[in-house]
PDB file of C-alpha atoms in Angstrom:
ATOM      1  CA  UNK A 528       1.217  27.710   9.616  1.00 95.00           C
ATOM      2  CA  UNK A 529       0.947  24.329  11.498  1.00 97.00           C
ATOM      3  CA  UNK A 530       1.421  20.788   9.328  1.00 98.00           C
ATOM      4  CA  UNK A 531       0.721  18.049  10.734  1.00 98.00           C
ATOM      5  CA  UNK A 532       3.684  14.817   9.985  1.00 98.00           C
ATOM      6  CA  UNK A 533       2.908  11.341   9.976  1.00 98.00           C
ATOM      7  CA  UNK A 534       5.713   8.890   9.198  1.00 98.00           C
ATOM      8  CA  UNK A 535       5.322   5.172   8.385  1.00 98.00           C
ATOM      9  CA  UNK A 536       7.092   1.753   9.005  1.00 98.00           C
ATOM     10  CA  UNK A 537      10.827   2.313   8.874  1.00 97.00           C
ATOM     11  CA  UNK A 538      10.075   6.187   9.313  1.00 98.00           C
ATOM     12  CA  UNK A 539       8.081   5.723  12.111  1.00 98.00           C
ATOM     13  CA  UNK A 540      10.390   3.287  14.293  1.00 97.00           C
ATOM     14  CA  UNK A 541      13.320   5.849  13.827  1.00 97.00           C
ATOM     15  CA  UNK A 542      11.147   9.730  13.955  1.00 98.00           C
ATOM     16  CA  UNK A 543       8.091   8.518  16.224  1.00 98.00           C
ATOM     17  CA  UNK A 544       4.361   8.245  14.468  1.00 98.00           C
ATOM     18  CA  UNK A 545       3.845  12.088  14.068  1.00 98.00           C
ATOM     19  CA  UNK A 546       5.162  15.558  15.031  1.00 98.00           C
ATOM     20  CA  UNK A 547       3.350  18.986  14.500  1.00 97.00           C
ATOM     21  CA  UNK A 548       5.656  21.498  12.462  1.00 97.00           C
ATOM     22  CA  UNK A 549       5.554  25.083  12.538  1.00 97.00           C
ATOM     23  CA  UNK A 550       6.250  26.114   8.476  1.00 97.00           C
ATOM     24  CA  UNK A 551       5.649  29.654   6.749  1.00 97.00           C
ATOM     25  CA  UNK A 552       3.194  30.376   4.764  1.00 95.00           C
ATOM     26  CA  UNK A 553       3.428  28.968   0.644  1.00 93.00           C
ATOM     27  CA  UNK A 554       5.661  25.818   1.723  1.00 97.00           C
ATOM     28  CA  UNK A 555       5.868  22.824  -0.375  1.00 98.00           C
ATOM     29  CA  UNK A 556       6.064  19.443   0.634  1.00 98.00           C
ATOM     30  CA  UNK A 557       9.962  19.603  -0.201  1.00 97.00           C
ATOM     31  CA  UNK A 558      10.601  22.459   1.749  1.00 98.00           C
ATOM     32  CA  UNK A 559       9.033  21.089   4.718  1.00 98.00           C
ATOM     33  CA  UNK A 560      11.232  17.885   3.800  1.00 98.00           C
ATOM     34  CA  UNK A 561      14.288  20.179   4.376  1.00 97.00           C
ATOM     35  CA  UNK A 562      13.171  21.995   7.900  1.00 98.00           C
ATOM     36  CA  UNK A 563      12.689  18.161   9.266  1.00 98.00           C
ATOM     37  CA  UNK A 564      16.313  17.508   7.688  1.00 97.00           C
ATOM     38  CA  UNK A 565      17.731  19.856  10.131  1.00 96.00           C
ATOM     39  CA  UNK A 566      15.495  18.803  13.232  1.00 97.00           C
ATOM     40  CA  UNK A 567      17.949  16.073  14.023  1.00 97.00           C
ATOM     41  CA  UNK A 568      20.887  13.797  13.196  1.00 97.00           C
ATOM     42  CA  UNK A 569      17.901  11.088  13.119  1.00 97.00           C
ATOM     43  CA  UNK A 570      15.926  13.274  10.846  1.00 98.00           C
ATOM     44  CA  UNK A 571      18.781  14.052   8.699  1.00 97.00           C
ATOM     45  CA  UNK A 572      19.738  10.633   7.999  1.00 97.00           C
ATOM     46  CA  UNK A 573      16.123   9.458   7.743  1.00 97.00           C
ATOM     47  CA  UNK A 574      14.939  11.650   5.181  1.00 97.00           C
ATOM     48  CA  UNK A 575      18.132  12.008   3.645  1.00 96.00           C
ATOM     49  CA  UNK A 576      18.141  13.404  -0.328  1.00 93.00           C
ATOM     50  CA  UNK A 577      18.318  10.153  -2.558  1.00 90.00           C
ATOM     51  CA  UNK A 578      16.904   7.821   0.213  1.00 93.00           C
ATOM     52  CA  UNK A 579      13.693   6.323  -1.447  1.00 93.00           C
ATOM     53  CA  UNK A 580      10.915   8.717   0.694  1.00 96.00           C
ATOM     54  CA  UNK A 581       7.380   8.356  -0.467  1.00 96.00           C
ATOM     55  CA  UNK A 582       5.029  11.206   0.449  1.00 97.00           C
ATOM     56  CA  UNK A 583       1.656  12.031   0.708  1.00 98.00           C
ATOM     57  CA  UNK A 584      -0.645  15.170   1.222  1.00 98.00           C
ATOM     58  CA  UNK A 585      -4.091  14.849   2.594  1.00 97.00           C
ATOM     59  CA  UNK A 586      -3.784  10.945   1.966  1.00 97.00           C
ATOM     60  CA  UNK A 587      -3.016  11.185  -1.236  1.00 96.00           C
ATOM     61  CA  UNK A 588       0.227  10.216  -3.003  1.00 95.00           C
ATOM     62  CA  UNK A 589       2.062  13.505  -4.314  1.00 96.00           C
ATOM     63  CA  UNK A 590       5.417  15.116  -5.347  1.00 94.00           C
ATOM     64  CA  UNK A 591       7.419  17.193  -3.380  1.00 96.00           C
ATOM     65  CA  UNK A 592       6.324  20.342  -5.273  1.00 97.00           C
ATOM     66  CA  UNK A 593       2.786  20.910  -4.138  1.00 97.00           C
ATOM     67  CA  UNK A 594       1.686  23.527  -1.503  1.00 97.00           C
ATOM     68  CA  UNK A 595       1.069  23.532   2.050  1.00 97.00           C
ATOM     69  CA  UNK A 596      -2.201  24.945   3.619  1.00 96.00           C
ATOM     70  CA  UNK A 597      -2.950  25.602   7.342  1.00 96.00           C
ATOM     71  CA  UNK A 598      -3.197  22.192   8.924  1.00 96.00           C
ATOM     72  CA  UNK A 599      -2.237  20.017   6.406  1.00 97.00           C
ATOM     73  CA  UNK A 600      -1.364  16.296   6.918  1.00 98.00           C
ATOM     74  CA  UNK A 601       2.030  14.936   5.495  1.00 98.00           C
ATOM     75  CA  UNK A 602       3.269  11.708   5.476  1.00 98.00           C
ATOM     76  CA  UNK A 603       6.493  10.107   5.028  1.00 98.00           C
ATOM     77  CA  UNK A 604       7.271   6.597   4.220  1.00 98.00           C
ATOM     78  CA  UNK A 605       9.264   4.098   2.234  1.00 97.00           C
ATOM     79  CA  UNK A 606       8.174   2.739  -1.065  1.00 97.00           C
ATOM     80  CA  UNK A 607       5.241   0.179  -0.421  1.00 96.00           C
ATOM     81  CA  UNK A 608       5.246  -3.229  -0.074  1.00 95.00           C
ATOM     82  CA  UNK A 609       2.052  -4.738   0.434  1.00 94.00           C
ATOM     83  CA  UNK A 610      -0.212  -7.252  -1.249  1.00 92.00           C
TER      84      UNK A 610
ATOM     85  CA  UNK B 720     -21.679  -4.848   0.739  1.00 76.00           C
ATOM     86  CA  UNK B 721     -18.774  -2.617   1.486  1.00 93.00           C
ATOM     87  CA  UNK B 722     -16.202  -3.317  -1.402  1.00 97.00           C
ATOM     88  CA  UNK B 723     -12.594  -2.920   0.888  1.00 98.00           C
ATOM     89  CA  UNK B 724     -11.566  -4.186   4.127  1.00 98.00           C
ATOM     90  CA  UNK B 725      -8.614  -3.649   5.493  1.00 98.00           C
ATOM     91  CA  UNK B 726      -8.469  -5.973   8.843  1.00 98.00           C
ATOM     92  CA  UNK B 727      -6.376  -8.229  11.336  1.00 98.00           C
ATOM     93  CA  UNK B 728      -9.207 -11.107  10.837  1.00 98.00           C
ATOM     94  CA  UNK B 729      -8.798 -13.463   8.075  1.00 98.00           C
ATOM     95  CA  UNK B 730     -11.119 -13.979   5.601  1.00 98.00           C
ATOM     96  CA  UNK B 731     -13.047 -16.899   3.618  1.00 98.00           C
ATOM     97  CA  UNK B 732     -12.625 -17.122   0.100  1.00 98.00           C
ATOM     98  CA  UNK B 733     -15.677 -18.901  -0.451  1.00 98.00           C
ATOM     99  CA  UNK B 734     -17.807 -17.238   1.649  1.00 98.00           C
ATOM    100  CA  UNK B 735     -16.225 -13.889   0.178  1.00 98.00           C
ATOM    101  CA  UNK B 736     -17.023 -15.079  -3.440  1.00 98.00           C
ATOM    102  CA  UNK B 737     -20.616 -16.001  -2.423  1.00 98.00           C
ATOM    103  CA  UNK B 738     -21.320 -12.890  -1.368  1.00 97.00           C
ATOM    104  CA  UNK B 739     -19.548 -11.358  -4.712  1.00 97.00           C
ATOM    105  CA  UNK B 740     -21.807 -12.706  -6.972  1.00 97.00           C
ATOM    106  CA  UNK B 741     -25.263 -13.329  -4.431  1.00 96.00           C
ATOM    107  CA  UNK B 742     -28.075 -12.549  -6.438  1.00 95.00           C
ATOM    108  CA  UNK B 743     -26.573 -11.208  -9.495  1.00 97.00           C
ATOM    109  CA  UNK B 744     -27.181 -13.864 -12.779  1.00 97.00           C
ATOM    110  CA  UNK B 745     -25.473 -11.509 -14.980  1.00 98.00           C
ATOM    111  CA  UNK B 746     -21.960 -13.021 -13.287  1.00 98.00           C
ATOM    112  CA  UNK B 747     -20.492 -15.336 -16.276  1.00 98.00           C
ATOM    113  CA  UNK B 748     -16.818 -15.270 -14.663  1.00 98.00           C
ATOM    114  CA  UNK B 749     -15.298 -14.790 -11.030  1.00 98.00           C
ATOM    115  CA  UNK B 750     -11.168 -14.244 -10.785  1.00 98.00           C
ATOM    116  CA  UNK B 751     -10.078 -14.579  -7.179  1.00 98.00           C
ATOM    117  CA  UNK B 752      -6.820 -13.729  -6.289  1.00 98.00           C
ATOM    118  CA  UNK B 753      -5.241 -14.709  -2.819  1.00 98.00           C
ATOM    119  CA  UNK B 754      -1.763 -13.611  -1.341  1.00 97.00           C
ATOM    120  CA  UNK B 755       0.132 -15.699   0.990  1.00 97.00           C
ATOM    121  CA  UNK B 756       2.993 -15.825   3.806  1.00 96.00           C
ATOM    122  CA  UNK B 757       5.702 -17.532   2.612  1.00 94.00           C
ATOM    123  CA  UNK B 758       8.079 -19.397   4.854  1.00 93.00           C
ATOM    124  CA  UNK B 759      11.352 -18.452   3.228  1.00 89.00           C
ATOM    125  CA  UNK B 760      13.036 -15.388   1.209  1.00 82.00           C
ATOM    126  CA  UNK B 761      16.277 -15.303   0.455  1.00 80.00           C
ATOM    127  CA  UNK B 762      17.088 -18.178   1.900  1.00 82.00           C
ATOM    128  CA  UNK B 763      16.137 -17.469   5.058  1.00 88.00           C
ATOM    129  CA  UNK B 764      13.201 -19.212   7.010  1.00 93.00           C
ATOM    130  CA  UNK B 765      10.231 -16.476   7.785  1.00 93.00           C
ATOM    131  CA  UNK B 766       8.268 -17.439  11.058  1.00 91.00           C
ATOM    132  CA  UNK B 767       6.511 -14.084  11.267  1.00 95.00           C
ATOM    133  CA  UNK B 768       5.418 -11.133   9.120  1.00 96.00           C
ATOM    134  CA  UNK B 769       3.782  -7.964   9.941  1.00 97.00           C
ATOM    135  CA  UNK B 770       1.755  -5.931   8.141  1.00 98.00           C
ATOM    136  CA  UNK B 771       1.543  -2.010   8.771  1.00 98.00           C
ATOM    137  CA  UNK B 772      -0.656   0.583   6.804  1.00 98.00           C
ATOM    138  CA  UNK B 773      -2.058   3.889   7.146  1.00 98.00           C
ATOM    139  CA  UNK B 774      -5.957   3.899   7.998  1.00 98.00           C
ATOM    140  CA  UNK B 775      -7.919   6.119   6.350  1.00 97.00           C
ATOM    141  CA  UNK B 776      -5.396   6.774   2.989  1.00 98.00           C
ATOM    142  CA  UNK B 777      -4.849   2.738   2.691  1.00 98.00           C
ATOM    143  CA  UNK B 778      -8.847   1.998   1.865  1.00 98.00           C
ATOM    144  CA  UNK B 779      -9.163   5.458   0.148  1.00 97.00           C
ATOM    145  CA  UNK B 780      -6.418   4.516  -2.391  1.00 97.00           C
ATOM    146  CA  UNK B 781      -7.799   0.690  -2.997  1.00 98.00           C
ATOM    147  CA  UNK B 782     -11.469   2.823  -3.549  1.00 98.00           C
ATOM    148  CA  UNK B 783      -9.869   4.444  -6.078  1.00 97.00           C
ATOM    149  CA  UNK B 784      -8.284   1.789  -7.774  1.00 97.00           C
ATOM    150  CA  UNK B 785     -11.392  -0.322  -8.021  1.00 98.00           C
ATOM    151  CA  UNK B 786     -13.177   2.703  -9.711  1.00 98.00           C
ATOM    152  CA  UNK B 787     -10.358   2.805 -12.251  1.00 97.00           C
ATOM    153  CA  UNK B 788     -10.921  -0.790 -12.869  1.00 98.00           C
ATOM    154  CA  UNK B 789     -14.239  -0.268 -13.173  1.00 98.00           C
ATOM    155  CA  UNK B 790     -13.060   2.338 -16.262  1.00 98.00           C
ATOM    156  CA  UNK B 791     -11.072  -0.149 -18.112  1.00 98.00           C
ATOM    157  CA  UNK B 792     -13.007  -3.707 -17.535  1.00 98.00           C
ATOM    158  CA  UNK B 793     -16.471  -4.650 -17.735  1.00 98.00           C
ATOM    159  CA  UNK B 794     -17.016  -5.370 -13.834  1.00 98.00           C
ATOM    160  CA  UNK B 795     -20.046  -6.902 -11.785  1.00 98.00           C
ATOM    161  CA  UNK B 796     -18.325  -6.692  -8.713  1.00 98.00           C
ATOM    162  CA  UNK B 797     -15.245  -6.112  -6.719  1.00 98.00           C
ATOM    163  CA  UNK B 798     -13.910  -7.104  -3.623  1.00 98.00           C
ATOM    164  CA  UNK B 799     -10.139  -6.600  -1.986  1.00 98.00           C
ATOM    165  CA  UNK B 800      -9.549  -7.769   1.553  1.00 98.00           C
ATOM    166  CA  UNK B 801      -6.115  -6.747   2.850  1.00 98.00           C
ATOM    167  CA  UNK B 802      -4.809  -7.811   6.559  1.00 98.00           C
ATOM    168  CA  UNK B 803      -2.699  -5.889   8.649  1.00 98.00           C
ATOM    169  CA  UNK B 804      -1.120  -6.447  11.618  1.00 98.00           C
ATOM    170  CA  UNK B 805       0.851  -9.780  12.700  1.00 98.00           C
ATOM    171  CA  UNK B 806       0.939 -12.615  10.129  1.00 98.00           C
ATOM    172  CA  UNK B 807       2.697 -16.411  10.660  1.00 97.00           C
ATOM    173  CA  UNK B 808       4.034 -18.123   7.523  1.00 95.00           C
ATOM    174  CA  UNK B 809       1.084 -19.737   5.018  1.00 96.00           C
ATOM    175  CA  UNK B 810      -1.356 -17.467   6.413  1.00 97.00           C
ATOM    176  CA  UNK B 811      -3.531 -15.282   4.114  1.00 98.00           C
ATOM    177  CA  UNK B 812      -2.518 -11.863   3.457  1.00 98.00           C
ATOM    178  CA  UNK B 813      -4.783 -10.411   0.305  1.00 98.00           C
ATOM    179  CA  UNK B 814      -7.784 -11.052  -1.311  1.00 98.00           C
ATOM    180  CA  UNK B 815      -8.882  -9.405  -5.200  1.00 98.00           C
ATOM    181  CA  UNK B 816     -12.158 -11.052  -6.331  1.00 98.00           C
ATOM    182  CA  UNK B 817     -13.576  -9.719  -9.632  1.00 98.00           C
ATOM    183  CA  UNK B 818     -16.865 -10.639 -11.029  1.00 98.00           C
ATOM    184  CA  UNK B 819     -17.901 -10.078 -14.597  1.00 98.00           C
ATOM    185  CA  UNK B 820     -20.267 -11.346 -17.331  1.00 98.00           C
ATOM    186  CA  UNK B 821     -17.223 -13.223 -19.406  1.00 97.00           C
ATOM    187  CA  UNK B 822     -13.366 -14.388 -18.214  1.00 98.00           C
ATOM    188  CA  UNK B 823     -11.326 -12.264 -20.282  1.00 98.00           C
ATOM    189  CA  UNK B 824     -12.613  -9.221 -18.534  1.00 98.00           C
ATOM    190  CA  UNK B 825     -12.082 -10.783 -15.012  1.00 98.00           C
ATOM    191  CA  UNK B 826      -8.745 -12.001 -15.429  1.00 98.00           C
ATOM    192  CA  UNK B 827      -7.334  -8.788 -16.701  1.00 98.00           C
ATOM    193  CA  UNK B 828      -8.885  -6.872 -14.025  1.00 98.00           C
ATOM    194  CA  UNK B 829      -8.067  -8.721 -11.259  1.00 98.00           C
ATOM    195  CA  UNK B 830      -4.369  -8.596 -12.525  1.00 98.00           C
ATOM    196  CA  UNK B 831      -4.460  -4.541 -12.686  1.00 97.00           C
ATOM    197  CA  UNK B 832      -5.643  -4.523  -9.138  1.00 98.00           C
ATOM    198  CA  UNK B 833      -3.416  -6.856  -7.748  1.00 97.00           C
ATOM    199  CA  UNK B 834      -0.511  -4.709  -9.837  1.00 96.00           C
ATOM    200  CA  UNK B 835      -1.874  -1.377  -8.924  1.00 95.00           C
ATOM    201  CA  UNK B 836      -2.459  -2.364  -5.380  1.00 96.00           C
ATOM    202  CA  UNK B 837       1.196  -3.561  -4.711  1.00 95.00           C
ATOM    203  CA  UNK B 838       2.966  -0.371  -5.684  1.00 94.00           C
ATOM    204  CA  UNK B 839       0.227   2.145  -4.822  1.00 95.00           C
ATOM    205  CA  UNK B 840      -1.387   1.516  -1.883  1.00 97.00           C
ATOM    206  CA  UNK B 841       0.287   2.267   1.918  1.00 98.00           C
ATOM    207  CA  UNK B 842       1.294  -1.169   2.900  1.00 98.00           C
ATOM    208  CA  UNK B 843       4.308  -2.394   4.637  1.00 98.00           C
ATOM    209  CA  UNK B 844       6.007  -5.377   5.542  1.00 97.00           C
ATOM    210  CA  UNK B 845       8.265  -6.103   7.918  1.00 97.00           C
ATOM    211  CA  UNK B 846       9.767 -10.352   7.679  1.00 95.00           C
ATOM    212  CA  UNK B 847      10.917 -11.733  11.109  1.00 95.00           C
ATOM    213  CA  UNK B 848      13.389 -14.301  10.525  1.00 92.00           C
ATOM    214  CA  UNK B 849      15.777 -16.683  12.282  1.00 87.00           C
ATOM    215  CA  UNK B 850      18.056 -13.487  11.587  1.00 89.00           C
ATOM    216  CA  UNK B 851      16.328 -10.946  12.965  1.00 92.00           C
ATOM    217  CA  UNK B 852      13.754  -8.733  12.010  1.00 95.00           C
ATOM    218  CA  UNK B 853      13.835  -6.366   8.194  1.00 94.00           C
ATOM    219  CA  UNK B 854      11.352  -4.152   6.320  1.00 96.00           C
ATOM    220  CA  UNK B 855      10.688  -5.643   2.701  1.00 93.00           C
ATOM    221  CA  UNK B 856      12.162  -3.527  -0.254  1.00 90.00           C
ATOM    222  CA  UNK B 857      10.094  -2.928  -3.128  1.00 91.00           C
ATOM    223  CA  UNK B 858      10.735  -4.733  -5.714  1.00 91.00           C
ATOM    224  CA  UNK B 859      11.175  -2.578  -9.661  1.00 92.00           C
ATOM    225  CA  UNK B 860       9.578  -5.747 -11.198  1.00 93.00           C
ATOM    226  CA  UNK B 861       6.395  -4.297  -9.047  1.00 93.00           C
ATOM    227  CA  UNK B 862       6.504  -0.884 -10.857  1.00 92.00           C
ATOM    228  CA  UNK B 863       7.228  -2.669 -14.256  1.00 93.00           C
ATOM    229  CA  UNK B 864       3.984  -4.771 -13.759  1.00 93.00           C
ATOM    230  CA  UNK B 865       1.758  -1.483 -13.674  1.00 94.00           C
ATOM    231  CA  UNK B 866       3.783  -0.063 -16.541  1.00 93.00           C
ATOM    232  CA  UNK B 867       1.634  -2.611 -18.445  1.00 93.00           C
ATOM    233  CA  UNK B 868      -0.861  -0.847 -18.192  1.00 94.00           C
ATOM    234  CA  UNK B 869       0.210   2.921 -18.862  1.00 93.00           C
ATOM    235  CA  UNK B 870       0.894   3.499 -15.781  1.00 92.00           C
ATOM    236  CA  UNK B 871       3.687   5.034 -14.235  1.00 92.00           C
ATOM    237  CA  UNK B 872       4.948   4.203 -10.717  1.00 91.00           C
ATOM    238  CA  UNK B 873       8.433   5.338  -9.173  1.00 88.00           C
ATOM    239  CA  UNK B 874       7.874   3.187  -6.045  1.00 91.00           C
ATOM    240  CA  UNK B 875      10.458   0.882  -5.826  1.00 89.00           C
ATOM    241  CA  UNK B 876      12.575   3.844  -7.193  1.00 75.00           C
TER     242      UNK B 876
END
C-alpha cells in the first residue's frame, strides 16, 4: 500500500518535504519508521532510534503503534516549539 | 468570526479584542495573551526568527484545544492568532484572547491554551543569530506546564 511522508523543520531540510512509500499491508507507523531507516545514511541518522521524532497520522499526533491504511499521511518532526 | 488564524500578517490586539467581545454584554473579563521575539537567548543576539508549521494539522490541533477549554472554563469567546513565516526581534508572534463572564475563569483558560498550545501544536522555530542559524529545542519546563493540568505531554522528551 502507498503512505504518503511529510517531514517538518529539521526533518525536512535534511529528507526533503515528502516522499511516497511503498509499505505492506497492516504496517504501523514504527514499522514504516524502520523501512525509511534503511532508505539512506541521511534517513538513518535522521530518524535514528532515541532521536526525539514526533509523529503524526492523518494530522493527528499518535504513537508509533497504530496502523497504516491505503494512502495514509505520516509526518515526521521534532518536538514543537511554537507559541 | 473564525476562532484560529494561523498567518504571516501581524495582528492588532485591540482590534482583535474588540471583535472578541463585539456585541456580547455577558463578557465580565477578557485575558489576552501576546508572545514576542526576543532579541537574545543564550547570550546570543537574535536578529531573525522563523516560524514553520504544518497547514491543515496546525489550526486543526489549536480547534481542538479551544474546544477542550471550552470543557474545563466557562468561555464567551476564544481567539488564538499564530504567525508563521519570517519574524525580526520584538515582533509579535502569538495571540490567546479569552473572554468570559468573571476573571478567574479567563485567566486560567488562557494559561491552558497558551500551555497546551506550546507543546501540542506543529510549530517550529528556527533563531538566526550573529552565529548562525539553529532550530529551538523544546524546553521539559513546556511539558511540565501542561502536566498542571492532567495532561501528559512527552514533547520535549
Amino acid at each position: 500500500m502507498k503512505v504518503q511522508v511529510r517531514y517538518f523543520a529539521s526533518l525536512r531540510e535534511g529528507l526533503g518535504a515528502a516522499e511516497a512509500v511503498d509499505m505492506p499491508p497492516g504496517s504501523t507507523v514504527g514499522q514504516l519508521r524502520d523501512a525509511l531507516l534503511a532508505r539512506s545514511e541521511r534517513h538513518a541518522e535522521l530518524l535514528a532510534r532515541g532521536r526525539a521524532v514526533r509523529c503524526a497520522l492523518a494530522q493527528t499526533l499518535c504513537d508509533e503503534g497504530q496502523a497504516l491504511a491505503e494512502g495514509a499521511e505520516v509526518a515526521f518532526f521534532p518536538p514543537v516549539t511554537g507559541g | 468570526m473564525a476562532r484560529v488564524s494561523v498567518q504571516q500578517a501581524d495582528f492588532d490586539l485591540s482590534a482583535e479584542v474588540d471583535a472578541l467581545r463585539a456585541g456580547d454584554g455577558g463578557v465580565g473579563a477578557v485575558v489576552a495573551f501576546v508572545g514576542t521575539v526576543r532579541d537574545r537567548g543564550d547570550g546570543k543576539a537574535i536578529s531573525a526568527m522563523e516560524l514553520e508549521h504544518y497547514p491543515g494539522m496546525t489550526e486543526a490541533a489549536i480547534e481542538a484545544m479551544i474546544d477542550e477549554a471550552g470543557r474545563r472554563f466557562e468561555l464567551r469567546a476564544v481567539r488564538v492568532v499564530h504567525r508563521v513565516g519570517r519574524l525580526q526581534a520584538l515582533d509579535q508572534i502569538v495571540l490567546v484572547a479569552v473572554s468570559s463572564a468573571h476573571r478567574g475563569q479567563a485567566f486560567q483558560a488562557c494559561e491552558f491554551l497558551m500551555d497546551y498550545l506550546k507543546t501540542q501544536a506543529p510549530f517550529w522555530k528556527k533563531e538566526h543569530t550573529s552565529e548562525g542559524a539553529h532550530w529551538v529545542d523544546a524546553r521539559v519546563a513546556d511539558d511540565e506546564a501542561l502536566a498542571r493540568w492532567g495532561l501528559r505531554s512527552d514533547n520535549a522528551g
